[in-house]
């Protein structure tokens, strides 16, 4: 790399303003990437296949209420999303979830049905099997079985590759089925057998070795997390859609074109390491290709691999790993009986016990929705589908979706909800990326990144590489964009440095 301090800054600015960039995909990863390029005055065009920007952050009105229909919060970990919100002038819209509701519940527990999800564990694994809230879910037998973990020889503890195998062998099937599986299915849409504990709970394997037992390791890790800042989530008054609106507004103000209804079809490498992005013929603007000095691909994994395969040797050796399909049914209900928040902020389910995977009682979780709604009106989000199960809503007509979501919500909330209480409903389908904590996923994405990094002035961002969640995608998009920005500005000089043509 050339010595950047040797550059004429005026010349560099000039070069930046003449640099054309295309970002493919207007999810949060693509929008953040576009913002980073625009900060240097580069000419940026974002092309988005869908009718609107935001990707998995979708918002819309249901029964007159502005609601999040996909992502509804962000992890505060690392402060990355908060910094972005501050930068966009949205700090005063950041809100904490309600704590008065008590946390989430778990439903489908044999014999007892529903119970509050025990507090203080890691991925559902309890620190203390005899704590009241844990014993209530496990029963005495399950609690004793989990306690045996403390008595077993330390030497039998080795490095575990599968969370499911680790939990079953150390603390028993009841902890696995009733506590851990509801959490991993609800959070990662994947069963514990598919989860790599090193990625899902960094530090757990080491803590187990130090403590000599799984529950002891969980207690240590839970304590460390309690004292570390950022173990929480926050949301935004008016919904996370406001982040997308603010990003698009800022980008357009800075001269970035965000073009929706424009799907990138292929990438052509041009002489001089320049690029041409070909759009699908049905692009409303007549599908003129876009020429660029740099390109960032910010789509889901399948589209990214298709676009990049011809230029990144080895990228086609791994097939895209399809993630779970998840349907979120948002129900707006006249249901004053839900004012009591009967299941706290929501419910996770023991896999196989219900057709829904989880439920969020949005009006118990977010005060801003209560403020926006009429008294006694409640918003409930019922989710269907996981890595191992197609959503039960698949192929159903609207009327049938409403019936199924109402029946599941009634069961999960322990309150009968009828058709005439339903003000309106909305179903949104999402193809999630494979969670980063799935076994083998780390290596899968590392191979993809390595292949993509061989392509000059091209980068890739998004949840399939960074891991699911805004707190993962945002910082990764900033770092990857920085890499491409530097390549576009300095690479040709670096190449000439290497050939001895330029002093530095
Ligand atoms: C239901 C649901 C709830 C979630 N809840 C939360 C939450 O509460 N908190 C949290 O932090 N995370 C949450 N997540 C995860 C988070 O939303 C995602 O990890 C993140 O939004 C992904 O952003 P992305 O930019 O990687 O991809 P996406 O949002 O998927 O964006 C990719 C974009 O690329 C476009 N595209 C694809 N192909 C092309 C093409 N050929 N040309 C042009 N454009 C193309 C797509 O149309 C899409 O708009 C949730 C996810 C889902 C599905």
Coordinates of C-alpha atoms and ligand atoms in Angstrom, one line a residue:
X1 CA 0.0 0.0 0.0
X2 CA 1.3 3.5 -0.9
X3 CA 2.1 6.0 1.8
X4 CA -1.1 7.9 2.0
X5 CA 0.5 10.9 3.7
X6 CA 2.4 11.5 0.4
X7 CA -0.8 12.4 -1.4
X8 CA -1.9 15.9 -2.4
X9 CA -5.1 16.4 -0.4
X10 CA -6.7 18.7 -2.9
X11 CA -6.0 16.2 -5.6
X12 CA -7.3 13.4 -3.5
X13 CA -10.6 15.3 -2.8
X14 CA -10.9 15.9 -6.5
X15 CA -10.3 12.2 -7.2
X16 CA -13.0 11.3 -4.7
X17 CA -15.6 13.6 -6.2
X18 CA -14.9 12.1 -9.6
X19 CA -15.2 8.5 -8.3
X20 CA -18.4 6.7 -9.2
X21 CA -19.7 4.0 -6.9
X22 CA -22.6 1.6 -7.3
X23 CA -24.1 -0.1 -4.2
X24 CA -26.3 -3.0 -5.0
X25 CA -29.1 -3.5 -2.4
X26 CA -30.7 -0.9 -0.1
X27 CA -31.0 -2.9 3.1
X28 CA -29.3 -1.4 6.1
X29 CA -25.9 -2.7 4.9
X30 CA -26.2 -1.1 1.5
X31 CA -27.5 2.2 2.9
X32 CA -24.8 2.5 5.5
X33 CA -22.2 1.7 2.8
X34 CA -23.6 4.4 0.5
X35 CA -23.4 6.9 3.4
X36 CA -19.7 6.1 4.0
X37 CA -18.9 6.6 0.3
X38 CA -21.0 9.8 0.2
X39 CA -19.0 11.2 3.2
X40 CA -15.9 11.5 0.9
X41 CA -18.0 13.3 -1.8
X42 CA -18.1 10.2 -4.1
X43 CA -20.8 9.9 -6.7
X44 CA -23.0 7.1 -5.4
X45 CA -25.9 5.2 -6.9
X46 CA -27.8 2.6 -4.9
X47 CA -29.8 0.1 -6.9
X48 CA -32.5 -1.8 -5.0
X49 CA -34.5 -4.6 -6.6
X50 CA -37.5 -4.2 -4.4
X51 CA -40.1 -1.4 -4.4
X52 CA -38.6 0.3 -1.3
X53 CA -35.4 0.7 0.6
X54 CA -34.8 -1.0 4.0
X55 CA -34.7 -4.7 3.2
X56 CA -35.5 -6.6 6.4
X57 CA -36.3 -3.3 8.2
X58 CA -39.9 -2.9 7.0
X59 CA -42.5 -0.6 8.5
X60 CA -46.1 0.1 7.5
X61 CA -49.5 1.0 8.8
X62 CA -51.7 -1.7 10.3
X63 CA -55.2 -0.5 11.4
X64 CA -53.8 3.1 11.2
X65 CA -50.9 2.4 13.5
X66 CA -47.3 2.9 12.1
X67 CA -45.5 -0.3 13.1
X68 CA -42.3 -2.3 12.5
X69 CA -43.2 -5.4 10.5
X70 CA -39.7 -6.9 10.5
X71 CA -36.7 -5.8 12.7
X72 CA -38.1 -3.8 15.7
X73 CA -35.0 -3.2 17.8
X74 CA -31.2 -3.2 17.8
X75 CA -28.6 -4.6 20.2
X76 CA -26.8 -1.8 22.1
X77 CA -23.6 -4.0 22.0
X78 CA -20.6 -2.0 20.7
X79 CA -22.7 1.2 20.4
X80 CA -22.5 1.0 16.6
X81 CA -26.2 1.4 15.8
X82 CA -26.5 4.2 18.4
X83 CA -23.6 6.1 16.8
X84 CA -25.4 5.9 13.5
X85 CA -28.7 7.1 15.0
X86 CA -26.8 10.0 16.6
X87 CA -25.2 10.9 13.4
X88 CA -28.6 11.0 11.7
X89 CA -30.0 13.2 14.4
X90 CA -32.3 10.5 15.7
X91 CA -31.0 10.3 19.3
X92 CA -34.1 11.6 20.8
X93 CA -36.2 8.8 19.3
X94 CA -34.2 6.0 20.9
X95 CA -36.3 4.1 23.5
X96 CA -35.8 1.3 25.9
X97 CA -38.2 -1.6 26.0
X98 CA -40.6 -1.7 28.9
X99 CA -39.3 -3.5 32.0
X100 CA -42.5 -3.5 34.0
X101 CA -43.9 -6.3 31.8
X102 CA -41.4 -8.8 33.2
X103 CA -39.3 -10.5 30.5
X104 CA -40.5 -13.2 28.0
X105 CA -42.2 -16.5 28.8
X106 CA -41.8 -20.0 27.5
X107 CA -44.8 -21.9 26.3
X108 CA -45.4 -25.6 25.6
X109 CA -43.6 -26.9 28.7
X110 CA -45.0 -30.4 29.5
X111 CA -47.4 -30.5 32.4
X112 CA -47.3 -26.8 33.3
X113 CA -47.8 -25.2 29.9
X114 CA -46.4 -21.6 30.2
X115 CA -43.9 -20.1 32.6
X116 CA -41.7 -17.0 32.8
X117 CA -38.4 -17.7 31.0
X118 CA -35.8 -18.0 33.9
X119 CA -33.6 -15.0 34.3
X120 CA -29.8 -15.0 34.6
X121 CA -28.8 -17.7 32.1
X122 CA -27.0 -17.8 28.8
X123 CA -28.8 -19.0 25.7
X124 CA -31.4 -20.5 28.1
X125 CA -28.9 -22.5 30.1
X126 CA -29.5 -21.8 33.7
X127 CA -26.7 -20.9 36.2
X128 CA -28.6 -22.3 39.1
X129 CA -30.8 -25.3 38.4
X130 CA -32.6 -25.0 41.7
X131 CA -33.6 -21.3 41.3
X132 CA -37.4 -21.2 41.6
X133 CA -38.0 -20.0 38.1
X134 CA -35.7 -22.7 36.7
X135 CA -37.2 -25.6 38.8
X136 CA -40.7 -24.5 37.8
X137 CA -39.9 -25.2 34.1
X138 CA -37.6 -28.3 34.7
X139 CA -39.4 -30.0 37.6
X140 CA -37.4 -31.5 40.4
X141 CA -36.1 -34.4 38.2
X142 CA -34.9 -32.0 35.5
X143 CA -33.3 -29.7 38.1
X144 CA -31.4 -32.6 39.8
X145 CA -30.3 -33.8 36.4
X146 CA -28.9 -30.4 35.6
X147 CA -27.2 -30.2 39.0
X148 CA -25.4 -33.4 38.4
X149 CA -23.3 -31.4 36.0
X150 CA -21.6 -29.8 39.0
X151 CA -20.6 -33.2 40.4
X152 CA -19.3 -34.7 37.2
X153 CA -15.5 -34.8 36.7
X154 CA -14.0 -31.8 35.2
X155 CA -11.9 -34.0 32.9
X156 CA -15.0 -35.1 31.0
X157 CA -15.5 -31.5 29.8
X158 CA -13.9 -31.0 26.4
X159 CA -14.3 -28.4 23.7
X160 CA -17.9 -28.7 22.4
X161 CA -18.8 -28.0 18.8
X162 CA -22.6 -28.2 19.1
X163 CA -24.6 -26.4 21.7
X164 CA -27.2 -29.1 21.6
X165 CA -24.7 -31.9 22.3
X166 CA -23.0 -29.8 25.1
X167 CA -26.3 -29.1 26.9
X168 CA -27.7 -32.6 26.5
X169 CA -24.6 -34.3 27.8
X170 CA -23.9 -31.9 30.7
X171 CA -27.3 -30.8 32.0
X172 CA -29.8 -33.1 30.3
X173 CA -32.6 -33.1 27.8
X174 CA -35.1 -31.1 29.8
X175 CA -32.8 -28.1 29.9
X176 CA -32.2 -28.6 26.2
X177 CA -35.8 -29.1 25.1
X178 CA -37.6 -26.6 27.5
X179 CA -35.1 -23.8 27.9
X180 CA -32.4 -23.8 25.2
X181 CA -34.3 -24.9 22.1
X182 CA -37.1 -22.3 22.6
X183 CA -34.3 -19.6 22.8
X184 CA -32.3 -20.7 19.8
X185 CA -35.4 -21.3 17.7
X186 CA -36.9 -18.0 18.7
X187 CA -33.7 -16.0 18.3
X188 CA -31.7 -17.8 15.6
X189 CA -34.6 -19.7 14.0
X190 CA -32.3 -22.8 14.4
X191 CA -32.2 -25.8 16.7
X192 CA -29.4 -26.0 19.3
X193 CA -27.8 -28.9 17.5
X194 CA -27.0 -26.5 14.7
X195 CA -25.5 -23.8 16.9
X196 CA -21.8 -23.3 17.5
X197 CA -21.5 -22.3 21.2
X198 CA -18.2 -20.5 20.5
X199 CA -20.0 -18.1 18.2
X200 CA -23.4 -17.9 19.9
X201 CA -21.8 -17.5 23.4
X202 CA -18.2 -16.4 23.0
X203 CA -16.2 -17.3 26.2
X204 CA -18.6 -20.1 27.3
X205 CA -16.3 -22.9 26.5
X206 CA -13.4 -21.2 28.3
X207 CA -15.6 -20.4 31.3
X208 CA -16.7 -24.1 31.5
X209 CA -13.1 -25.1 31.7
X210 CA -12.4 -22.5 34.4
X211 CA -15.5 -23.3 36.4
X212 CA -15.4 -27.1 35.9
X213 CA -19.1 -27.4 35.0
X214 CA -21.5 -26.0 32.4
X215 CA -23.8 -24.3 34.9
X216 CA -20.7 -22.9 36.7
X217 CA -19.4 -21.6 33.4
X218 CA -22.8 -20.0 32.6
X219 CA -22.8 -18.3 36.1
X220 CA -19.4 -16.8 35.4
X221 CA -20.3 -15.7 31.9
X222 CA -23.7 -14.2 33.0
X223 CA -21.9 -12.3 35.7
X224 CA -19.3 -10.9 33.3
X225 CA -22.1 -9.9 30.9
X226 CA -24.0 -8.2 33.7
X227 CA -21.0 -6.0 34.4
X228 CA -20.3 -5.3 30.8
X229 CA -22.2 -2.5 29.1
X230 CA -24.4 -3.2 26.1
X231 CA -26.1 -6.5 26.8
X232 CA -29.5 -5.0 25.9
X233 CA -31.7 -3.9 23.1
X234 CA -33.3 -0.6 22.3
X235 CA -35.9 0.5 19.7
X236 CA -37.1 3.8 18.2
X237 CA -40.2 5.7 18.8
X238 CA -42.2 5.4 15.6
X239 CA -40.3 2.2 14.7
X240 CA -37.0 1.2 13.1
X241 CA -38.4 2.3 9.7
X242 CA -37.5 5.8 10.8
X243 CA -33.8 4.8 10.5
X244 CA -34.3 3.8 6.9
X245 CA -36.2 7.0 6.1
X246 CA -33.5 9.2 7.7
X247 CA -30.7 7.3 5.9
X248 CA -32.4 7.7 2.5
X249 CA -33.1 11.4 3.2
X250 CA -29.5 12.0 4.2
X251 CA -28.2 10.2 1.2
X252 CA -30.5 12.1 -1.2
X253 CA -29.5 15.3 0.4
X254 CA -25.8 14.4 -0.2
X255 CA -26.6 13.7 -3.9
X256 CA -26.8 9.9 -3.7
X257 CA -29.4 8.4 -6.0
X258 CA -31.4 5.6 -4.3
X259 CA -33.1 3.8 -7.2
X260 CA -35.8 1.3 -6.3
X261 CA -37.3 -1.3 -8.7
X262 CA -33.8 -1.7 -10.1
X263 CA -32.3 -5.2 -9.8
X264 CA -28.6 -5.7 -10.7
X265 CA -28.3 -8.6 -13.0
X266 CA -24.6 -8.9 -13.6
X267 CA -21.2 -7.2 -13.1
X268 CA -18.9 -6.7 -15.9
X269 CA -15.2 -6.0 -15.4
X270 CA -14.0 -3.2 -17.7
X271 CA -10.5 -2.2 -18.6
X272 CA -8.5 -0.4 -15.9
X273 CA -10.3 -2.2 -13.1
X274 CA -13.5 -0.3 -13.7
X275 CA -16.9 -1.9 -13.4
X276 CA -20.2 -2.0 -15.3
X277 CA -23.4 -3.0 -13.4
X278 CA -26.1 -4.4 -15.7
X279 CA -29.6 -4.0 -14.5
X280 CA -32.6 -6.3 -15.2
X281 CA -34.5 -5.3 -18.3
X282 CA -37.6 -4.4 -16.3
X283 CA -35.8 -1.5 -14.6
X284 CA -38.1 1.4 -14.9
X285 CA -35.4 3.7 -16.1
X286 CA -34.8 1.7 -19.2
X287 CA -32.0 -0.6 -17.8
X288 CA -29.1 1.6 -18.8
X289 CA -26.0 -0.1 -17.3
X290 CA -24.1 1.9 -14.6
X291 CA -20.4 2.4 -14.9
X292 CA -18.4 2.6 -11.6
X293 CA -14.9 2.7 -10.2
X294 CA -16.1 0.7 -7.2
X295 CA -19.0 -1.6 -6.4
X296 CA -20.4 -2.9 -3.1
X297 CA -22.7 -5.8 -3.2
X298 CA -25.2 -5.5 -0.3
X299 CA -27.7 -8.2 -1.2
X300 CA -28.6 -11.5 0.4
X301 CA -26.1 -14.4 -0.1
X302 CA -27.6 -16.0 -3.2
X303 CA -27.7 -12.8 -5.2
X304 CA -24.3 -11.7 -4.0
X305 CA -22.7 -15.0 -5.0
X306 CA -24.4 -14.9 -8.4
X307 CA -23.2 -11.4 -9.1
X308 CA -19.6 -12.0 -7.9
X309 CA -18.9 -15.6 -8.9
X310 CA -17.4 -14.7 -12.3
X311 CA -14.9 -12.4 -10.8
X312 CA -14.0 -14.0 -7.4
X313 CA -12.1 -17.2 -8.0
X314 CA -13.3 -19.9 -5.7
X315 CA -16.5 -18.2 -4.7
X316 CA -18.6 -20.7 -6.6
X317 CA -17.1 -23.6 -4.7
X318 CA -19.5 -23.1 -1.8
X319 CA -23.2 -23.0 -2.6
X320 CA -25.2 -20.4 -0.8
X321 CA -26.6 -21.7 2.4
X322 CA -30.3 -20.9 2.4
X323 CA -31.5 -19.4 5.7
X324 CA -34.8 -19.9 7.3
X325 CA -38.0 -18.5 5.9
X326 CA -39.9 -16.6 8.6
X327 CA -43.5 -15.2 8.4
X328 CA -44.4 -12.4 10.8
X329 CA -48.1 -11.9 11.3
X330 CA -48.9 -8.5 12.9
X331 CA -52.3 -8.4 14.6
X332 CA -54.0 -5.2 15.8
X333 CA -56.6 -6.2 18.3
X334 CA -59.3 -4.6 20.5
X335 CA -58.3 -6.6 23.5
X336 CA -58.4 -4.7 26.9
X337 CA -57.8 -8.1 28.5
X338 CA -54.2 -7.8 27.3
X339 CA -53.6 -4.6 29.3
X340 CA -52.5 -6.9 32.1
X341 CA -49.6 -8.2 29.9
X342 CA -50.3 -11.8 30.7
X343 CA -47.1 -13.1 29.2
X344 CA -44.8 -10.2 29.7
X345 CA -43.2 -8.9 26.5
X346 CA -43.7 -12.1 24.6
X347 CA -43.5 -15.9 24.4
X348 CA -41.0 -18.4 23.0
X349 CA -42.2 -21.9 22.4
X350 CA -40.8 -25.4 23.0
X351 CA -40.3 -26.6 19.4
X352 CA -43.1 -28.9 18.3
X353 CA -45.5 -27.7 21.0
X354 CA -47.2 -24.9 18.9
X355 CA -47.4 -24.0 15.2
X356 CA -46.0 -20.6 15.9
X357 CA -42.3 -20.2 16.8
X358 CA -42.7 -17.1 19.0
X359 CA -44.9 -14.1 19.8
X360 CA -44.0 -10.6 20.7
X361 CA -46.6 -8.5 22.6
X362 CA -45.5 -5.3 21.1
X363 CA -47.8 -3.1 23.2
X364 CA -46.3 -4.7 26.3
X365 CA -42.8 -4.1 25.0
X366 CA -42.9 -0.6 23.5
X367 CA -44.6 2.3 25.3
X368 CA -44.6 4.4 22.1
X369 CA -47.0 2.0 20.4
X370 CA -49.3 2.2 23.4
X371 CA -49.2 6.0 23.1
X372 CA -50.1 5.8 19.5
X373 CA -53.0 3.3 19.9
X374 CA -56.5 3.8 21.3
X375 CA -57.0 2.5 24.8
X376 CA -57.4 -1.3 25.0
X377 CA -55.9 -1.7 21.5
X378 CA -53.0 -4.2 21.4
X379 CA -50.4 -5.2 18.8
X380 CA -49.2 -8.8 18.8
X381 CA -46.6 -10.2 16.4
X382 CA -46.8 -13.9 15.8
X383 CA -43.8 -15.6 14.0
X384 CA -43.8 -18.8 12.1
X385 CA -41.0 -20.8 10.5
X386 CA -37.5 -21.9 11.4
X387 CA -34.5 -23.6 9.8
X388 CA -36.2 -27.0 10.2
X389 CA -39.8 -26.0 9.6
X390 CA -41.6 -24.2 6.8
X391 CA -43.9 -21.5 8.2
X392 CA -47.3 -22.9 9.1
X393 CA -48.7 -19.9 7.3
X394 CA -47.3 -21.0 3.9
X395 CA -50.0 -21.3 1.2
X396 CA -52.8 -20.0 3.4
X397 CA -55.3 -17.4 2.3
X398 CA -55.5 -14.1 4.3
X399 CA -58.5 -15.3 6.2
X400 CA -56.8 -18.6 7.1
X401 CA -53.7 -16.7 8.2
X402 CA -55.8 -14.5 10.5
X403 CA -57.5 -17.6 12.0
X404 CA -54.2 -19.4 12.6
X405 CA -52.5 -16.4 14.1
X406 CA -55.4 -15.6 16.4
X407 CA -55.6 -19.2 17.6
X408 CA -51.8 -19.3 18.3
X409 CA -51.9 -15.9 20.0
X410 CA -54.8 -17.0 22.1
X411 CA -52.9 -20.1 23.2
X412 CA -49.6 -18.4 23.8
X413 CA -51.1 -15.5 25.7
X414 CA -53.6 -17.6 27.6
X415 CA -56.4 -15.3 26.6
X416 CA -59.2 -16.1 24.1
X417 CA -58.9 -13.7 21.1
X418 CA -61.7 -13.8 18.6
X419 CA -62.2 -12.7 15.0
X420 CA -64.4 -9.8 15.9
X421 CA -61.6 -8.3 18.1
X422 CA -59.2 -8.2 15.1
X423 CA -59.0 -4.6 13.7
X424 CA -56.5 -5.6 11.0
X425 CA -53.6 -8.0 10.2
X426 CA -50.6 -8.0 8.0
X427 CA -48.3 -10.9 7.0
X428 CA -44.7 -10.2 5.9
X429 CA -42.4 -12.9 4.7
X430 CA -38.6 -12.8 5.2
X431 CA -35.8 -15.0 3.9
X432 CA -33.3 -14.7 6.8
X433 CA -29.6 -15.3 6.3
X434 CA -28.1 -18.3 8.0
X435 CA -27.2 -17.2 11.5
X436 CA -23.5 -16.6 12.1
X437 CA -23.7 -19.0 15.0
X438 CA -24.6 -22.0 12.9
X439 CA -21.9 -24.7 12.9
X440 CA -19.5 -24.1 10.0
X441 CA -20.9 -20.7 9.1
X442 CA -17.9 -18.9 10.3
X443 CA -15.6 -20.8 7.9
X444 CA -18.2 -20.5 5.1
X445 CA -18.2 -16.7 5.3
X446 CA -14.4 -16.5 5.8
X447 CA -13.9 -18.3 2.5
X448 CA -16.4 -16.0 0.8
X449 CA -14.7 -12.9 2.2
X450 CA -11.3 -14.1 1.1
X451 CA -12.5 -14.8 -2.4
X452 CA -14.3 -11.4 -2.6
X453 CA -11.2 -9.5 -1.4
X454 CA -9.3 -10.7 -4.5
X455 CA -11.6 -8.6 -6.7
X456 CA -10.2 -5.1 -7.2
X457 CA -12.4 -2.2 -5.9
X458 CA -15.3 -4.5 -5.1
X459 CA -16.7 -5.4 -1.7
X460 CA -19.6 -7.2 -0.1
X461 CA -21.6 -6.3 3.0
X462 CA -24.7 -7.6 4.8
X463 CA -26.0 -10.1 7.3
X464 CA -24.9 -13.2 5.3
X465 CA -21.3 -12.1 6.0
X466 CA -21.5 -10.0 9.2
X467 CA -24.1 -12.1 11.0
X468 CA -27.8 -11.4 11.6
X469 CA -28.7 -8.1 13.3
X470 CA -28.2 -4.4 12.9
X471 CA -25.4 -4.4 15.5
X472 CA -23.5 -6.8 13.3
X473 CA -24.3 -5.5 9.9
X474 CA -23.7 -1.7 10.6
X475 CA -20.0 -1.9 11.8
X476 CA -19.1 -4.5 9.2
X477 CA -20.6 -2.4 6.4
X478 CA -18.5 0.6 7.6
X479 CA -15.3 -1.4 7.8
X480 CA -15.8 -3.1 4.4
X481 CA -16.7 0.2 2.7
X482 CA -13.6 1.8 4.1
X483 CA -11.6 -1.0 2.5
X484 CA -13.2 -0.5 -0.9
X485 CA -12.9 3.3 -0.6
X486 CA -9.2 3.1 0.1
X487 CA -8.8 0.6 -2.8
X488 CA -10.6 2.9 -5.2
X489 CA -8.6 5.9 -4.1
X490 CA -5.2 4.4 -3.7
X491 CA -5.1 1.0 -5.5
X492 CA -4.0 2.3 -8.9
X493 CA -1.2 4.2 -7.2
X494 CA -0.3 1.3 -5.1
X495 CA 0.0 -0.8 -8.2
X496 CA 2.3 1.7 -9.8
X497 CA 4.3 1.9 -6.6
X498 CA 4.7 -1.8 -6.8
X499 CA 6.0 -1.6 -10.3
X500 CA 8.5 1.2 -9.2
X501 CA 6.9 3.9 -11.3
X502 CA 6.0 6.2 -8.5
X503 CA 7.9 7.5 -5.5
X504 CA 6.1 7.5 -2.2
Ligands
LIG1 C1 -38.4 -10.8 10.7 C2 -37.0 -10.3 11.1 C3 -36.9 -9.6 12.3 C4 -35.7 -9.1 12.7 N1 -35.5 -8.4 13.9 C5 -34.4 -7.8 14.2 C6 -34.3 -7.0 15.3 O1 -35.3 -6.8 16.0 N2 -33.1 -6.4 15.6 C7 -32.0 -6.6 14.8 O2 -30.9 -6.1 15.1 N3 -32.1 -7.4 13.7 C8 -33.2 -8.0 13.4 N4 -33.3 -8.8 12.2 C9 -32.1 -8.9 11.4 C10 -31.8 -7.7 10.6 O3 -33.0 -7.1 10.2 C11 -31.0 -8.1 9.4 O4 -29.8 -8.8 9.8 C12 -30.6 -6.8 8.6 O5 -31.6 -5.9 8.4 C13 -30.0 -7.3 7.2 O6 -29.6 -6.2 6.5 P1 -28.9 -6.5 5.1 O7 -28.6 -5.1 4.5 O8 -27.8 -7.4 5.3 O9 -29.9 -7.3 4.2 P2 -31.4 -7.0 3.7 O10 -32.1 -6.2 4.6 O11 -31.9 -8.4 3.3 O12 -31.2 -6.2 2.3 C14 -30.8 -6.7 1.1 C15 -31.4 -5.9 0.0 O13 -30.8 -6.3 -1.2 C16 -31.9 -6.2 -2.2 N5 -31.5 -7.0 -3.4 C17 -31.3 -8.4 -3.5 N6 -30.9 -8.7 -4.7 C18 -30.7 -7.6 -5.4 C19 -30.3 -7.3 -6.7 N7 -29.9 -8.2 -7.6 N8 -30.2 -6.0 -7.1 C20 -30.6 -5.0 -6.2 N9 -31.0 -5.2 -5.0 C21 -31.1 -6.5 -4.5 C22 -33.1 -6.8 -1.5 O14 -34.3 -6.5 -2.1 C23 -32.9 -6.1 -0.1 O15 -33.6 -4.9 0.0 C24 -34.5 -9.3 11.9 C25 -34.7 -10.0 10.6 C26 -35.9 -10.4 10.3 C27 -36.0 -11.1 9.0

